[in-house]
mmCIF file of C-alpha atoms in Angstrom:
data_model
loop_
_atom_site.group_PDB
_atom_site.id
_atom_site.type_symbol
_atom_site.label_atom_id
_atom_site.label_comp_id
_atom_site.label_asym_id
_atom_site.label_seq_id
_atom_site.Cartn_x
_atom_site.Cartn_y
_atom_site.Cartn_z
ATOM 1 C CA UNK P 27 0.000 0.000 0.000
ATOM 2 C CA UNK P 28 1.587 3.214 -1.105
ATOM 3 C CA UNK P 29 2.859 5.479 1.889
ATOM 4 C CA UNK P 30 1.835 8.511 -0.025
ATOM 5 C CA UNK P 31 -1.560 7.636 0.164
ATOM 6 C CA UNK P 32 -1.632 5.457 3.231
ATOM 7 C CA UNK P 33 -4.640 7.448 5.100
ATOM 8 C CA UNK P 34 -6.994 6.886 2.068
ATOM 9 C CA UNK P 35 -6.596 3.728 1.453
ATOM 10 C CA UNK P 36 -6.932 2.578 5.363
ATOM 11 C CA UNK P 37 -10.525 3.895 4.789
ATOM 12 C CA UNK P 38 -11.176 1.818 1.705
ATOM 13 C CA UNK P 39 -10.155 -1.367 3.582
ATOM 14 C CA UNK P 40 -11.673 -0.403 6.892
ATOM 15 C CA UNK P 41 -14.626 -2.850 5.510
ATOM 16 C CA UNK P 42 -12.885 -5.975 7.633
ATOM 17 C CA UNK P 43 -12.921 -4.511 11.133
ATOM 18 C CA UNK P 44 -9.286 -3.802 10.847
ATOM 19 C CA UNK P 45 -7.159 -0.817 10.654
ATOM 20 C CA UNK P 46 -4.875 1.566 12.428
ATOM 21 C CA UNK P 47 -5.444 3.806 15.425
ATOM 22 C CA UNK P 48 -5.599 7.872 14.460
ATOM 23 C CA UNK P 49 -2.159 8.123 16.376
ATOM 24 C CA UNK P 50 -0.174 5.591 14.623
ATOM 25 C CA UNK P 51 -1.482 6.660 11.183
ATOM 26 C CA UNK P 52 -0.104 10.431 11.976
ATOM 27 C CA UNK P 53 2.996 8.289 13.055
ATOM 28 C CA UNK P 54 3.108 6.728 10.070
ATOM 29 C CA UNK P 55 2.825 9.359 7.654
ATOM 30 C CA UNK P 56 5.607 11.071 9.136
ATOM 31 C CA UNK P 57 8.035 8.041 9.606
ATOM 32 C CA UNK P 58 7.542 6.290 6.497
ATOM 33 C CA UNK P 59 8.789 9.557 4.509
ATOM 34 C CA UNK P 60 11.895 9.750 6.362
ATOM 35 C CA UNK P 61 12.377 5.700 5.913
ATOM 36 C CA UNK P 62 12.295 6.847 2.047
ATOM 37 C CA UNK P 63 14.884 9.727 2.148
ATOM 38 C CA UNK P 64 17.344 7.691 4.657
ATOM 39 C CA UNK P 65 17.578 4.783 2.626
ATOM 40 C CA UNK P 66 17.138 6.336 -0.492
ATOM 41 C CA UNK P 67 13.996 4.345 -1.916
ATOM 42 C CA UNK P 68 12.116 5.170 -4.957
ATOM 43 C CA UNK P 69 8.876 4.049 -3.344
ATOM 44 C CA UNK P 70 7.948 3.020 0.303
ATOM 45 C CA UNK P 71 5.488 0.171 0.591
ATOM 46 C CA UNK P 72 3.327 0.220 4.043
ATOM 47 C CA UNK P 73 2.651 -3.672 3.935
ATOM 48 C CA UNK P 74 0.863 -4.385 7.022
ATOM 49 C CA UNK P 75 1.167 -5.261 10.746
ATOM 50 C CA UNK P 76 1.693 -8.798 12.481
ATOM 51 C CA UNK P 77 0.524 -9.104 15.485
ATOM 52 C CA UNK P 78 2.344 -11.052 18.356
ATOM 53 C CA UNK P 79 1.263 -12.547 21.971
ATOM 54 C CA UNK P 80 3.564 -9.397 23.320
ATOM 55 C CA UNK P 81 3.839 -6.572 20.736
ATOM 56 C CA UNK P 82 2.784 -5.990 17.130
ATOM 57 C CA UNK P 83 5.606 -5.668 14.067
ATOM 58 C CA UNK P 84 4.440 -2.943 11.789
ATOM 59 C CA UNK P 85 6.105 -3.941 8.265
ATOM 60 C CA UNK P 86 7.544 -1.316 5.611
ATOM 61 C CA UNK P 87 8.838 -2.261 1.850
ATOM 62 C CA UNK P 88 11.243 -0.327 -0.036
ATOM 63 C CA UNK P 89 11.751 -0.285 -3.730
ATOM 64 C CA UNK P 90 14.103 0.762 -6.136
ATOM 65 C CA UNK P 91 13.304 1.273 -9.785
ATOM 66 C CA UNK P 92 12.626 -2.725 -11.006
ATOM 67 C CA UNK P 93 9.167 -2.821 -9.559
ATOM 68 C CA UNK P 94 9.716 -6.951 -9.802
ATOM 69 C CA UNK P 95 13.417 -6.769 -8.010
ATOM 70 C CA UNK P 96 13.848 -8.277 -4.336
ATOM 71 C CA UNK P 97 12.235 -5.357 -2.036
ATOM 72 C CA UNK P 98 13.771 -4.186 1.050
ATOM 73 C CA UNK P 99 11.575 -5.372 4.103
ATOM 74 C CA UNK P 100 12.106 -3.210 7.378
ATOM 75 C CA UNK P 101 10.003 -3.386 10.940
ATOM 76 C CA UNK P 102 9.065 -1.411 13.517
ATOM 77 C CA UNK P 103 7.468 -2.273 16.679
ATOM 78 C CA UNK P 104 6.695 1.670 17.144
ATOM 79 C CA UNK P 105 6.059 2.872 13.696
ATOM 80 C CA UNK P 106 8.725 5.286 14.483
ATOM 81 C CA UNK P 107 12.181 3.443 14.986
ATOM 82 C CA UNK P 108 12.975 0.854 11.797
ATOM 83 C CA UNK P 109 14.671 -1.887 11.676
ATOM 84 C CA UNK P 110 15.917 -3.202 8.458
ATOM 85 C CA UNK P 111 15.245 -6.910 7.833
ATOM 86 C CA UNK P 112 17.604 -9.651 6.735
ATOM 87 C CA UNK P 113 17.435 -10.678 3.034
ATOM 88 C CA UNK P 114 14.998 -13.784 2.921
ATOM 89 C CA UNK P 115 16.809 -17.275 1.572
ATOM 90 C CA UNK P 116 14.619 -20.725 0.169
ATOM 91 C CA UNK P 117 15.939 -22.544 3.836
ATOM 92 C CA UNK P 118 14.558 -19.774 5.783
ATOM 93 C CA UNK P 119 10.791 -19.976 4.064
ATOM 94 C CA UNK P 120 11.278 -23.890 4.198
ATOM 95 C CA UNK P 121 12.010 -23.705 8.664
ATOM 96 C CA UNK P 122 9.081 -21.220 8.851
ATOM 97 C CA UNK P 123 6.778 -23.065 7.475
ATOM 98 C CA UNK P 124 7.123 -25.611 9.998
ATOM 99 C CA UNK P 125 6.620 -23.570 12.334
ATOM 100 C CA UNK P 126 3.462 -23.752 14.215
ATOM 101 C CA UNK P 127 1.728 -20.927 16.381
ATOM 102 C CA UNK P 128 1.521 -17.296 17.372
ATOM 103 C CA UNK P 129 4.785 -14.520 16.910
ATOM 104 C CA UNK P 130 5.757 -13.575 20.507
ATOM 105 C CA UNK P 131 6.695 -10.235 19.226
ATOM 106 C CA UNK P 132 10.305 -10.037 20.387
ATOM 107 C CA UNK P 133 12.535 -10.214 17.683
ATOM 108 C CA UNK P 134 15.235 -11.909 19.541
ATOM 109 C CA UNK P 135 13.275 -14.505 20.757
ATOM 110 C CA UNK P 136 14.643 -17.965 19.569
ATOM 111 C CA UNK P 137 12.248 -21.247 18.543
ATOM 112 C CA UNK P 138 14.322 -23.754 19.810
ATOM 113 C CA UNK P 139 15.098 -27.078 17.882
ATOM 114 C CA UNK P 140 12.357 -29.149 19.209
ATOM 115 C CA UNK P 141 10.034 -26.935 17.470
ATOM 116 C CA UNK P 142 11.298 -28.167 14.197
ATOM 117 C CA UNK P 143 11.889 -31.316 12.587
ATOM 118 C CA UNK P 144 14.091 -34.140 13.624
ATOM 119 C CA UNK P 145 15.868 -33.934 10.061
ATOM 120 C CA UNK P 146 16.773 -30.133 10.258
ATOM 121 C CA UNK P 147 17.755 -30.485 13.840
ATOM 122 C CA UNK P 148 20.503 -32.922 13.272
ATOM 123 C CA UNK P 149 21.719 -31.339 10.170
ATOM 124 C CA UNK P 150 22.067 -28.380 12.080
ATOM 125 C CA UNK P 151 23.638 -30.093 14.820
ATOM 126 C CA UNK P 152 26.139 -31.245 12.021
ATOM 127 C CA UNK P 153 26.801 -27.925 10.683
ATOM 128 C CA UNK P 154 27.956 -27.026 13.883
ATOM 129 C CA UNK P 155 25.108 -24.607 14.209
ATOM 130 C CA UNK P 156 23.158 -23.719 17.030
ATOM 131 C CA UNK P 157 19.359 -25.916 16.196
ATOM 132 C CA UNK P 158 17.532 -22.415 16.487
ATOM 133 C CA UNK P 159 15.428 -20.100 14.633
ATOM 134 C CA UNK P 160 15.264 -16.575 15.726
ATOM 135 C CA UNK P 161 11.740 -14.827 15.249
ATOM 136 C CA UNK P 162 13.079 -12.262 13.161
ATOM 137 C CA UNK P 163 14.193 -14.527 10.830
ATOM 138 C CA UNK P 164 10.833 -16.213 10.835
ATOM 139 C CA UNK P 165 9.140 -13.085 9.893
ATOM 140 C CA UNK P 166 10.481 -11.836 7.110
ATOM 141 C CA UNK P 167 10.107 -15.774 5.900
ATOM 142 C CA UNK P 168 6.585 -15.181 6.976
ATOM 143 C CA UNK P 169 6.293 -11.848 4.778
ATOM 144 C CA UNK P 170 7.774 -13.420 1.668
ATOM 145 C CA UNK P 171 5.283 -16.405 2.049
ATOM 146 C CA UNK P 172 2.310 -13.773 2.003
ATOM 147 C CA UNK P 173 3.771 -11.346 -0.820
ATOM 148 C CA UNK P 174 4.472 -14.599 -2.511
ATOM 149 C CA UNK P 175 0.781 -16.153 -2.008
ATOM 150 C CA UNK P 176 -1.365 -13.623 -2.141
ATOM 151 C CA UNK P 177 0.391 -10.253 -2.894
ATOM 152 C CA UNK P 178 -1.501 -9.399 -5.903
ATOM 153 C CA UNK P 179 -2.024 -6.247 -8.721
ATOM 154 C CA UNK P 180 -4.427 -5.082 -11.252
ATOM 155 C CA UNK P 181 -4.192 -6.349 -14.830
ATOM 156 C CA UNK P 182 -2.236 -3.793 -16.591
ATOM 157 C CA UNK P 183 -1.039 -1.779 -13.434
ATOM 158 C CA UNK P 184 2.349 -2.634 -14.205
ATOM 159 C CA UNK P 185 4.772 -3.152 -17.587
ATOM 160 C CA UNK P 186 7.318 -5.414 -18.133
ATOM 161 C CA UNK P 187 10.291 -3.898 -20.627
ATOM 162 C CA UNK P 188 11.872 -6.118 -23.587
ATOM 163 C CA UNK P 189 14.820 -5.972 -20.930
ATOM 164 C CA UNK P 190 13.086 -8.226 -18.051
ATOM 165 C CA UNK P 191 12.624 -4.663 -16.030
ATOM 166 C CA UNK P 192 8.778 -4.021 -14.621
ATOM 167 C CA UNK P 193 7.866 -0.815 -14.147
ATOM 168 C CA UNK P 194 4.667 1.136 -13.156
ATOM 169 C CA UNK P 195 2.274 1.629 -16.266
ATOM 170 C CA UNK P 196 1.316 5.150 -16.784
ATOM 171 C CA UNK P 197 -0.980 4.876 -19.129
ATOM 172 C CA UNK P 198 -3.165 2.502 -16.358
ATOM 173 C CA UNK P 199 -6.149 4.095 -15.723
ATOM 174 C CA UNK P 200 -8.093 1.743 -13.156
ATOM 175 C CA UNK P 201 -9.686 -1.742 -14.355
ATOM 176 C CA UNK P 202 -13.944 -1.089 -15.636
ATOM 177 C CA UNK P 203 -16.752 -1.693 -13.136
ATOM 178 C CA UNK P 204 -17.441 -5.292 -15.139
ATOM 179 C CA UNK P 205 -13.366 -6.504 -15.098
ATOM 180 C CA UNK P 206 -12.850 -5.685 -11.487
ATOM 181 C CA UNK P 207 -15.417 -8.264 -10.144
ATOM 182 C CA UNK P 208 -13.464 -11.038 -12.470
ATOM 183 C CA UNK P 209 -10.546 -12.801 -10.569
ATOM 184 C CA UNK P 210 -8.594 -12.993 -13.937
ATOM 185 C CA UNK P 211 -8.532 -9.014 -13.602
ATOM 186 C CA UNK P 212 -6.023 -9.955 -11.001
ATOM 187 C CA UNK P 213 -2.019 -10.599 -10.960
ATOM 188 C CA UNK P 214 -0.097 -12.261 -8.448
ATOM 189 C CA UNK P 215 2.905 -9.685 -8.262
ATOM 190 C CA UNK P 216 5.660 -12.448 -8.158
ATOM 191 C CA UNK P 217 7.755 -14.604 -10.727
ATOM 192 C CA UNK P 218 4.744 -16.593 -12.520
ATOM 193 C CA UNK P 219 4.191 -20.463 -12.521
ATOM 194 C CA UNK P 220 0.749 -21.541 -14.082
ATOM 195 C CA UNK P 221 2.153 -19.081 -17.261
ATOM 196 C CA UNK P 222 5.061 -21.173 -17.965
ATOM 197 C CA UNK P 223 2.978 -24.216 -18.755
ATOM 198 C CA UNK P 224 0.509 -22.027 -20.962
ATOM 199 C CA UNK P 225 0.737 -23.580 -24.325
ATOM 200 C CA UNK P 226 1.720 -21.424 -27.439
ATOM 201 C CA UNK P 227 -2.018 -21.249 -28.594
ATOM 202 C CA UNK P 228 -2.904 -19.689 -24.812
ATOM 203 C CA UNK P 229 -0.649 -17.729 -25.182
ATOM 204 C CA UNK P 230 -1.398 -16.339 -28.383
ATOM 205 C CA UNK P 231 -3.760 -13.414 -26.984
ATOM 206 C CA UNK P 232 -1.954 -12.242 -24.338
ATOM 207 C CA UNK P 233 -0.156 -9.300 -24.384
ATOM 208 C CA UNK P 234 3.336 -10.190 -23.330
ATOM 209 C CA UNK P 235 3.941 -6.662 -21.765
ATOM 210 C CA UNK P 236 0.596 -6.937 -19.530
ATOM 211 C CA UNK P 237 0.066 -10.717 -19.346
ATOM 212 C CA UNK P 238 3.511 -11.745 -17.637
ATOM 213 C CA UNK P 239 2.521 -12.964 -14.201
ATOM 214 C CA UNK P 240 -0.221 -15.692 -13.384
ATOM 215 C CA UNK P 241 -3.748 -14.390 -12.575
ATOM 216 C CA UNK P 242 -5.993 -15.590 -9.821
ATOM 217 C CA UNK P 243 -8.830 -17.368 -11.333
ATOM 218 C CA UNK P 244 -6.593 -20.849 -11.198
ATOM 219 C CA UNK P 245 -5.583 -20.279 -7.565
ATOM 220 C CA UNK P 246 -5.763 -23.216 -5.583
ATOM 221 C CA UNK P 247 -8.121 -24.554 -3.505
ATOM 222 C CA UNK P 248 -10.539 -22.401 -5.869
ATOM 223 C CA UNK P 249 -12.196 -20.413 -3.486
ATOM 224 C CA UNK P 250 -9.718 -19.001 -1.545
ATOM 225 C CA UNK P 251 -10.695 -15.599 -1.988
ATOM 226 C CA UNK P 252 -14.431 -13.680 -1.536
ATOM 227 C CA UNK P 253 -14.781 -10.412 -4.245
ATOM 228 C CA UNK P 254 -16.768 -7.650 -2.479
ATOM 229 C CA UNK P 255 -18.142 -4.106 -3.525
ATOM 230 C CA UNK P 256 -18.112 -2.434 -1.188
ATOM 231 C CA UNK P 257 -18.697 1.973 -0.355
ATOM 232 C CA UNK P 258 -21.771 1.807 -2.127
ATOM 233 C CA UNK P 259 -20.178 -0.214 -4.910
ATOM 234 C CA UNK P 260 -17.775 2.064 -5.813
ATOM 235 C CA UNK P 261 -14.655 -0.336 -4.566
ATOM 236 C CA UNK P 262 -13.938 -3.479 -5.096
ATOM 237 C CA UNK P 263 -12.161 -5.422 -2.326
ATOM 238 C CA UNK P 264 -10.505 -8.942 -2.338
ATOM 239 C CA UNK P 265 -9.892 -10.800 1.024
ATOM 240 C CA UNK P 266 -7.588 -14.303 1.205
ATOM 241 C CA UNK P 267 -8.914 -16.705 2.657
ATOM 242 C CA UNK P 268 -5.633 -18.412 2.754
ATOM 243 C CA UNK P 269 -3.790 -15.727 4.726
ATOM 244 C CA UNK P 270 -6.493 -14.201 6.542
ATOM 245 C CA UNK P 271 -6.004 -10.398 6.738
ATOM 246 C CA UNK P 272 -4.793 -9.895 3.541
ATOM 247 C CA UNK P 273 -6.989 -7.207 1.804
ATOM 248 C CA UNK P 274 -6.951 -5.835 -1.368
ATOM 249 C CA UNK P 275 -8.626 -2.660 -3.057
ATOM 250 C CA UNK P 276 -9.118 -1.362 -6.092
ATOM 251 C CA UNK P 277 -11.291 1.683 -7.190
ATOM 252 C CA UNK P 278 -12.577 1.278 -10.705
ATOM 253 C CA UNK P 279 -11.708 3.547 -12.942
ATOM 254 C CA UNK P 280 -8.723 5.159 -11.230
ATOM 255 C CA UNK P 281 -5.336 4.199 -9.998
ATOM 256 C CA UNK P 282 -6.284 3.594 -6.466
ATOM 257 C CA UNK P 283 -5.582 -0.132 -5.412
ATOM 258 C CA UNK P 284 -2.794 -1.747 -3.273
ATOM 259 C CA UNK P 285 -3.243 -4.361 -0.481
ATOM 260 C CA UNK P 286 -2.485 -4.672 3.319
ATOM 261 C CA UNK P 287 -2.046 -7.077 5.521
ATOM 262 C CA UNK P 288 -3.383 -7.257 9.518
ATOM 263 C CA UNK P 289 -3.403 -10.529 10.858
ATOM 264 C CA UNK P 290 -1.078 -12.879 13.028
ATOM 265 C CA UNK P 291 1.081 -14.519 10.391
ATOM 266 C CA UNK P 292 -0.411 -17.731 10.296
ATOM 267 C CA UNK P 293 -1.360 -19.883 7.125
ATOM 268 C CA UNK P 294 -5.183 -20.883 7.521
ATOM 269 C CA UNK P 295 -4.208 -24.650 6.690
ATOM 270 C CA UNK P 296 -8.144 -25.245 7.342
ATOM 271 C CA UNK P 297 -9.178 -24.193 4.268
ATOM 272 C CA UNK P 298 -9.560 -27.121 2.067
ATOM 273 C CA UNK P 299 -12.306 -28.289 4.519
ATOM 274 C CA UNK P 300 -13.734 -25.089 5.031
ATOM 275 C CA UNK P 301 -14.839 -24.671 1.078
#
C-alpha cells in the first residue's frame, strides 16, 4: 500500500474490522517519509502489521526502480524506529513453514530445535550450528510467504520492458466496473508459474507486456478468496482466505488499489475443509 496515500486507502479497507489507530497513522505518515529519504527508496510500501502474543511488528517495503526486483523489508514495533530486515533465503521460508503458532513479538526470541523437525535439527547439529530459529528470521520468511501467495495487482497496473525490467504503467487508468469483479482481472505480483505451462495457442492473446505474471482465477483450492463491492459499490475489495487479513482494493476507474495485511502470520491450513 503506497505510503503517499496510506490514510486513504486505510478507509477503503476499513470494511474488515481492521485498521490503524488515528495516532499511529499520523505516526506513520511522518516516519515512512523519512524511511524513504534515509535509505534512499524510490517508493515506500506500508505492507501491514503482524501481530504477536507481546507486541505488534508494523512492516515497511522499499523499492528501487525494477518494480519486480527483491524489495527491502524493514520493521518497527513503534512505527517510528525501523529496523531493516535480513534478506529472505529458500531454507529460511522452508524452517518457517514448519513452524506452528503465534509470533511472541520479540525479535530476539529464539524457537528452539524441538520446534522443528528431527531432520533439520541434526543437520544443524552437524553444521555445527546452534538448532535455532530466531523470530526475526521467521518473519520476514513469513512476509515473503504472504507477498508470494497472495500479494496481488491489477491487470495492466504494471509493464514489463523487452529488458526483463517491470515498471509502473502510466498509461493505467483503473480496471472497468465489469473486469474488477473477475478474478482474472487480477495478478499475483511475483515470478509466474501456471504461465510457464501455458501452451503457445494460450498464449497467443496475451499481451506479453501486460500478461507476464499468473492471474488468480486458477488459484488453488478455488475459493480461496471472496470479491466484495463495497462503499456503495464504488470499490472493489478482495480478502484471502488463505492468509487471513490480507486485503486488497481497487477503485474502478482510477489508480487507487494496493493491499495490506493485519493478521497474526499464520497460514489458515483449514481451508480445504472449510470450502
Amino acid at each position: 500500500m503506497e505510503a503517499a496515500s496510506l490514510p486513504a486507502a486505510l478507509e477503503l479497507v476499513a470494511g474488515g474490522g481492521v485498521g490503524l489507530s488515528p495516532e499511529k497513522r499520523a505516526v506513520l505518515g511522518a516516519s515512512l517519509l523519512l524511511l524513504q529519504r534515509d535509505y534512499r527508496f524510490e517508493r515506500v510500501w506500508f505492507w501491514g502489521c503482524v501481530q504477536g502474543l507481546r507486541g505488534a511488528y508494523y512492516i515497511a517495503e522499499g523499492l528501487g526502480p525494477d518494480r519486480a526486483a527483491p524489495r527491502s523489508r524493514l520493521y518497527s514495533l513503534n512505527c517510528v524506529e525501523w529496523s531493516l530486515l535480513p534478506p529472505v533465503t529458500k531454507e529460511m521460508v522452508a524452517r518457517a513453514e514448519r513452524l506452528m503458532g503465534r509470533f511472541q513479538g520479540d525479535p530476539s526470541f529464539e524457537y528452539e530445535y524441538t520446534e522443528i523437525n528431527a531432520e533439520d535439527a541434526e543437520r544443524l547439529f552437524e553444521d555445527g550450528k546452534e538448532p535455532v530459529i530466531k523470530e526475526e528470521a521467521r518473519l520476514v520468511a513469513t512476509i515473503e510467504q504472504i507477498d508470494r501467495a497472495v500479494g496481488i495487482i491489477p491487470r495492466g497496473a504494471f509493464v514489463k520492458t523487452p529488458l526483463g525490467a517491470v515498471h509502473e504503467n502510466r498509461n493505467f487508468e483503473g480496471l472497468s466496473s465489469t473486469e474488477a469483479k473477475k478474478l482474472s482481472s487480477y495478478f499475483h505480483f511475483t515470478e509466474p508459474v501456471n504461465l510457464k505451462n501455458k501452451t503457445l495457442l494460450e498464449k497467443a492473446d496475451l499481451d506479453p507486456s501486460i500478461d507476464f505474471l499468473d492471474s488468480l482465477e486458477h488459484d488453488i483450492p478455488q475459493g480461496s478468496w471472496t470479491v466484495q463491492l463495497e462503499k456503495g459499490g464504488t470499490v472493489v475489495v478482495l480478502r484471502s482466505l488463505l492468509w487471513l487479513g490480507l486485503t486488497f482494493y481497487h477503485v474502478p476507474m482510477t489508480t487507487q488499489y494496493g493491499y495490506i495485511y493485519f493478521g497474526t502470520g499464520e497460514k489458515n491450513l483449514d481451508l480445504p475443509f472449510m470450502l
